[in-house]
mmCIF file of C-alpha atoms in Angstrom:
data_model
loop_
_atom_site.group_PDB
_atom_site.id
_atom_site.type_symbol
_atom_site.label_atom_id
_atom_site.label_comp_id
_atom_site.label_asym_id
_atom_site.label_seq_id
_atom_site.Cartn_x
_atom_site.Cartn_y
_atom_site.Cartn_z
ATOM 1 C CA GLY A 1 98.147 96.927 94.100
ATOM 2 C CA GLN A 2 98.730 98.662 90.819
ATOM 3 C CA ASN A 3 100.494 97.524 87.705
ATOM 4 C CA ILE A 4 101.198 100.051 84.968
ATOM 5 C CA ASP A 5 102.844 99.069 81.714
ATOM 6 C CA GLN A 6 104.349 101.344 79.070
ATOM 7 C CA PRO A 7 106.639 100.598 76.134
ATOM 8 C CA THR A 8 110.124 101.951 76.732
ATOM 9 C CA GLU A 9 111.357 103.962 73.771
ATOM 10 C CA MET A 10 110.407 105.186 70.321
ATOM 11 C CA THR A 11 111.916 107.434 67.670
ATOM 12 C CA ALA A 12 109.877 109.659 65.383
ATOM 13 C CA THR A 13 110.460 112.378 62.828
ATOM 14 C CA GLU A 14 109.715 116.051 63.329
ATOM 15 C CA GLY A 15 106.160 116.815 62.178
ATOM 16 C CA ALA A 16 104.981 113.235 62.615
ATOM 17 C CA ILE A 17 102.316 111.809 64.932
ATOM 18 C CA VAL A 18 103.192 109.498 67.802
ATOM 19 C CA GLN A 19 100.902 107.395 69.977
ATOM 20 C CA ILE A 20 102.111 106.269 73.394
ATOM 21 C CA ASN A 21 100.157 103.495 75.038
ATOM 22 C CA CYS A 22 99.587 102.689 78.674
ATOM 23 C CA THR A 23 97.811 99.693 80.156
ATOM 24 C CA TYR A 24 97.021 99.398 83.805
ATOM 25 C CA GLN A 25 95.547 97.178 86.452
ATOM 26 C CA THR A 26 94.402 98.815 89.615
ATOM 27 C CA SER A 27 92.220 98.217 92.641
ATOM 28 C CA GLY A 28 89.603 100.879 91.969
ATOM 29 C CA PHE A 29 90.127 103.723 89.526
ATOM 30 C CA ASN A 30 89.987 107.442 90.149
ATOM 31 C CA GLY A 31 91.722 109.009 87.176
ATOM 32 C CA LEU A 32 94.672 108.707 84.831
ATOM 33 C CA PHE A 33 97.280 111.392 84.238
ATOM 34 C CA TRP A 34 99.935 111.948 81.602
ATOM 35 C CA TYR A 35 103.100 113.845 82.424
ATOM 36 C CA GLN A 36 106.060 114.931 80.320
ATOM 37 C CA GLN A 37 109.538 114.719 81.830
ATOM 38 C CA HIS A 38 112.643 116.123 80.188
ATOM 39 C CA ALA A 39 115.959 114.611 81.243
ATOM 40 C CA GLY A 40 117.044 115.867 84.648
ATOM 41 C CA GLU A 41 113.845 117.781 85.239
ATOM 42 C CA ALA A 42 110.645 117.171 87.153
ATOM 43 C CA PRO A 43 107.475 116.017 85.384
ATOM 44 C CA THR A 44 105.036 118.543 84.005
ATOM 45 C CA PHE A 45 101.313 117.863 83.800
ATOM 46 C CA LEU A 46 99.878 117.212 80.340
ATOM 47 C CA SER A 47 96.405 115.733 80.677
ATOM 48 C CA TYR A 48 93.832 114.062 82.891
ATOM 49 C CA ASN A 49 91.174 111.467 82.035
ATOM 50 C CA VAL A 50 88.603 110.045 84.391
ATOM 51 C CA LEU A 51 85.781 109.212 81.955
ATOM 52 C CA ASP A 52 86.026 107.158 78.786
ATOM 53 C CA GLY A 53 86.853 109.038 75.642
ATOM 54 C CA LEU A 54 89.234 111.504 74.132
ATOM 55 C CA GLU A 55 90.501 114.703 75.739
ATOM 56 C CA GLU A 56 92.145 117.116 73.309
ATOM 57 C CA LYS A 57 94.561 119.839 74.316
ATOM 58 C CA GLY A 58 96.281 121.507 71.421
ATOM 59 C CA ARG A 59 98.846 119.146 69.873
ATOM 60 C CA PHE A 60 98.328 116.574 72.650
ATOM 61 C CA SER A 61 95.299 114.303 73.080
ATOM 62 C CA SER A 62 94.674 111.565 75.595
ATOM 63 C CA PHE A 63 92.231 108.689 75.383
ATOM 64 C CA LEU A 64 90.865 106.424 78.096
ATOM 65 C CA SER A 65 88.990 103.134 78.126
ATOM 66 C CA ARG A 66 88.275 102.098 81.687
ATOM 67 C CA SER A 67 86.829 98.714 80.739
ATOM 68 C CA LYS A 68 90.056 97.820 78.933
ATOM 69 C CA GLY A 69 92.408 99.426 81.452
ATOM 70 C CA TYR A 70 93.971 101.323 78.566
ATOM 71 C CA SER A 71 94.996 104.836 77.719
ATOM 72 C CA TYR A 72 97.029 106.481 75.012
ATOM 73 C CA LEU A 73 98.661 109.852 74.548
ATOM 74 C CA LEU A 74 98.728 111.216 71.023
ATOM 75 C CA LEU A 75 101.372 113.754 70.081
ATOM 76 C CA LYS A 76 100.739 115.563 66.798
ATOM 77 C CA GLU A 77 103.024 117.773 64.692
ATOM 78 C CA LEU A 78 106.043 116.602 66.636
ATOM 79 C CA GLN A 79 108.642 119.199 67.509
ATOM 80 C CA MET A 80 112.221 118.679 68.630
ATOM 81 C CA LYS A 81 111.290 119.977 72.090
ATOM 82 C CA ASP A 82 108.880 117.055 72.456
ATOM 83 C CA SER A 83 111.857 114.732 72.967
ATOM 84 C CA ALA A 84 111.204 113.588 76.526
ATOM 85 C CA SER A 85 109.904 110.773 78.647
ATOM 86 C CA TYR A 86 106.114 110.499 78.855
ATOM 87 C CA LEU A 87 104.768 109.117 82.085
ATOM 88 C CA CYS A 88 101.408 107.506 82.606
ATOM 89 C CA ALA A 89 100.132 107.695 86.183
ATOM 90 C CA VAL A 90 97.038 106.061 87.616
ATOM 91 C CA ARG A 91 95.207 107.248 90.689
ATOM 92 C CA PRO A 92 93.496 104.334 92.422
ATOM 93 C CA LEU A 93 90.625 104.747 94.820
ATOM 94 C CA GLN A 94 92.065 105.259 98.296
ATOM 95 C CA PRO A 95 90.231 105.073 101.615
ATOM 96 C CA ASP A 96 92.309 107.860 103.130
ATOM 97 C CA GLY A 97 91.540 110.184 100.224
ATOM 98 C CA ASN A 98 95.162 111.116 99.734
ATOM 99 C CA ASN A 99 95.067 110.620 95.974
ATOM 100 C CA ARG A 100 98.452 108.963 95.564
ATOM 101 C CA LEU A 101 99.578 108.285 92.010
ATOM 102 C CA ALA A 102 101.199 105.123 90.708
ATOM 103 C CA PHE A 103 103.580 105.882 87.840
ATOM 104 C CA GLY A 104 104.616 103.736 84.913
ATOM 105 C CA LYS A 105 108.276 103.635 83.899
ATOM 106 C CA GLY A 106 107.712 106.123 81.133
ATOM 107 C CA ASN A 107 108.137 106.027 77.388
ATOM 108 C CA GLN A 108 111.155 107.837 75.970
ATOM 109 C CA VAL A 109 110.315 109.656 72.741
ATOM 110 C CA VAL A 110 113.204 110.808 70.594
ATOM 111 C CA VAL A 111 112.354 113.291 67.851
ATOM 112 C CA ILE A 112 114.744 113.475 64.928
ATOM 113 C CA PRO A 113 114.886 116.073 62.137
ATOM 114 C CA GLY B 20 99.116 129.166 88.682
ATOM 115 C CA ALA B 21 100.018 125.908 90.496
ATOM 116 C CA VAL B 22 103.723 126.556 90.883
ATOM 117 C CA VAL B 23 105.788 124.391 93.190
ATOM 118 C CA SER B 24 109.341 125.240 94.136
ATOM 119 C CA GLN B 25 112.083 123.134 95.692
ATOM 120 C CA HIS B 26 115.246 124.157 97.404
ATOM 121 C CA PRO B 27 118.061 123.406 96.940
ATOM 122 C CA SER B 28 118.088 122.302 93.321
ATOM 123 C CA TRP B 29 121.220 120.274 93.892
ATOM 124 C CA VAL B 30 123.354 119.374 96.880
ATOM 125 C CA ILE B 31 126.568 117.462 97.469
ATOM 126 C CA CYS B 32 127.261 116.245 100.978
ATOM 127 C CA LYS B 33 129.568 113.940 102.876
ATOM 128 C CA SER B 34 128.460 110.535 104.036
ATOM 129 C CA GLY B 35 126.916 110.674 107.501
ATOM 130 C CA THR B 36 125.580 114.210 107.268
ATOM 131 C CA SER B 37 121.937 115.265 107.046
ATOM 132 C CA VAL B 38 120.349 117.188 104.217
ATOM 133 C CA LYS B 39 117.091 119.133 104.297
ATOM 134 C CA ILE B 40 115.024 119.722 101.164
ATOM 135 C CA GLU B 41 112.188 122.244 101.097
ATOM 136 C CA CYS B 42 109.086 122.071 98.951
ATOM 137 C CA ARG B 43 106.797 125.079 98.639
ATOM 138 C CA SER B 44 103.526 125.658 96.842
ATOM 139 C CA LEU B 45 103.859 129.253 95.708
ATOM 140 C CA ASP B 46 100.396 130.273 94.596
ATOM 141 C CA PHE B 47 98.062 127.791 96.200
ATOM 142 C CA GLN B 48 97.563 126.005 99.487
ATOM 143 C CA ALA B 49 98.397 122.329 99.523
ATOM 144 C CA THR B 50 97.030 120.236 102.331
ATOM 145 C CA THR B 51 98.776 117.238 100.819
ATOM 146 C CA MET B 52 102.270 117.009 99.401
ATOM 147 C CA PHE B 53 104.096 113.965 98.116
ATOM 148 C CA TRP B 54 107.784 113.053 98.105
ATOM 149 C CA TYR B 55 109.232 110.921 95.333
ATOM 150 C CA ARG B 56 112.640 109.527 94.535
ATOM 151 C CA GLN B 57 113.846 108.754 91.040
ATOM 152 C CA PHE B 58 116.978 106.847 90.097
ATOM 153 C CA PRO B 59 118.427 107.223 86.569
ATOM 154 C CA LYS B 60 116.173 105.769 83.880
ATOM 155 C CA GLN B 61 113.735 104.559 86.531
ATOM 156 C CA SER B 62 110.187 105.498 87.338
ATOM 157 C CA LEU B 63 109.144 107.898 90.046
ATOM 158 C CA MET B 64 108.845 106.013 93.313
ATOM 159 C CA LEU B 65 106.560 107.461 95.947
ATOM 160 C CA MET B 66 108.301 107.684 99.301
ATOM 161 C CA ALA B 67 105.683 109.303 101.490
ATOM 162 C CA THR B 68 102.530 111.365 101.631
ATOM 163 C CA SER B 69 102.693 114.481 103.746
ATOM 164 C CA ASN B 70 99.567 116.020 105.215
ATOM 165 C CA GLU B 71 99.629 119.421 106.842
ATOM 166 C CA GLY B 72 99.530 119.190 110.603
ATOM 167 C CA SER B 73 99.782 115.429 110.845
ATOM 168 C CA LYS B 74 102.335 112.665 110.555
ATOM 169 C CA ALA B 75 103.459 111.603 107.121
ATOM 170 C CA THR B 76 102.391 108.281 105.665
ATOM 171 C CA TYR B 77 105.373 106.309 104.400
ATOM 172 C CA GLU B 78 105.338 103.747 101.621
ATOM 173 C CA GLN B 79 106.459 100.221 102.336
ATOM 174 C CA GLY B 80 110.222 99.940 102.531
ATOM 175 C CA VAL B 81 110.862 103.622 103.238
ATOM 176 C CA GLU B 82 112.456 104.226 106.631
ATOM 177 C CA LYS B 83 110.593 106.980 108.439
ATOM 178 C CA ASP B 84 113.483 107.600 110.839
ATOM 179 C CA LYS B 85 115.864 108.132 107.953
ATOM 180 C CA PHE B 86 113.607 110.306 105.810
ATOM 181 C CA LEU B 87 112.015 112.823 108.152
ATOM 182 C CA ILE B 88 109.074 114.732 106.765
ATOM 183 C CA ASN B 89 107.544 117.857 108.265
ATOM 184 C CA HIS B 90 104.501 119.606 106.794
ATOM 185 C CA ALA B 91 104.157 122.528 109.149
ATOM 186 C CA SER B 92 102.098 124.827 106.954
ATOM 187 C CA LEU B 93 99.792 124.709 103.961
ATOM 188 C CA THR B 94 102.581 125.853 101.666
ATOM 189 C CA LEU B 95 105.693 124.122 102.997
ATOM 190 C CA SER B 96 106.850 120.553 103.438
ATOM 191 C CA THR B 97 110.409 119.504 104.214
ATOM 192 C CA LEU B 98 112.242 116.231 103.704
ATOM 193 C CA THR B 99 115.371 115.610 105.754
ATOM 194 C CA VAL B 100 117.656 112.784 104.699
ATOM 195 C CA THR B 101 119.440 111.849 107.912
ATOM 196 C CA SER B 102 122.852 110.202 108.051
ATOM 197 C CA ALA B 103 123.053 110.164 104.278
ATOM 198 C CA HIS B 104 124.959 107.427 102.498
ATOM 199 C CA PRO B 105 126.077 107.154 98.862
ATOM 200 C CA GLU B 106 123.116 104.884 98.073
ATOM 201 C CA ASP B 107 120.806 107.772 98.996
ATOM 202 C CA SER B 108 122.146 109.708 96.013
ATOM 203 C CA SER B 109 119.135 110.291 93.805
ATOM 204 C CA PHE B 110 116.742 112.837 92.330
ATOM 205 C CA TYR B 111 114.186 113.824 94.965
ATOM 206 C CA ILE B 112 110.992 115.398 93.700
ATOM 207 C CA CYS B 113 108.054 116.772 95.620
ATOM 208 C CA SER B 114 104.578 117.400 94.372
ATOM 209 C CA ALA B 115 101.629 119.290 95.776
ATOM 210 C CA ARG B 116 98.045 118.297 95.348
ATOM 211 C CA GLY B 117 96.025 120.971 93.654
ATOM 212 C CA GLN B 118 92.405 121.796 94.247
ATOM 213 C CA GLY B 119 89.526 121.102 91.947
ATOM 214 C CA ALA B 120 87.903 118.068 90.416
ATOM 215 C CA ALA B 121 91.102 116.635 88.976
ATOM 216 C CA ASP B 122 93.218 117.203 92.107
ATOM 217 C CA THR B 123 96.214 117.214 89.808
ATOM 218 C CA GLN B 124 99.639 116.815 91.364
ATOM 219 C CA TYR B 125 102.014 119.610 90.420
ATOM 220 C CA PHE B 126 105.692 118.830 90.704
ATOM 221 C CA GLY B 127 108.582 120.854 91.979
ATOM 222 C CA PRO B 128 111.757 121.095 89.879
ATOM 223 C CA GLY B 129 113.498 118.393 91.906
ATOM 224 C CA THR B 130 116.624 118.212 94.042
ATOM 225 C CA ARG B 131 119.618 116.225 92.918
ATOM 226 C CA LEU B 132 121.405 114.795 95.940
ATOM 227 C CA THR B 133 124.912 113.397 95.680
ATOM 228 C CA VAL B 134 126.413 111.791 98.773
ATOM 229 C CA LEU B 135 130.161 111.316 98.668
#
């Protein structure tokens, strides 16, 4: 089975940098995804890591360490619109090749002026 | 690219009725689609995996006779909640598996179901 752990909530100031952590345990590993979800809306894709290291995409970066079962999402130059829940999702290896994702509970980021 | 639509976006129904939710991949073909349910302040819970032209694979604890899934084409999957009850009220979200190395799942906008 899979176990994905994320802290629940954090508050940060506009313009600041926030790091959201995710630890996981999974039977086989085939990628880790970060999604952003605004209240009442569906998740939107942010980033994908399958190899160790840092992936940078504009103001958002994501890091992966497979040996430690650990990832983080870094949000730079925070904007008010970044207030949302950030979901970590792990894709375990699956014999049927369906590529299901196992989601963490999400970390709620509240950006204040 | 990679746009997924859902219809309806919200629905209110009486207890005992059935509700059908459609999920469409608009600009790509999706051999695999996924149906999730999300209760307030909870994580996304996978209900079933839908493969085009074959029977859906349901997660443990999800009743296949209550949540009927049909994936008749490469761009359309439907979820029918049969004999809905108030406890079925939730946010139902579909996703479609994209193509490429990452095989990213792209989500539809969700359907909020309220059963009275």
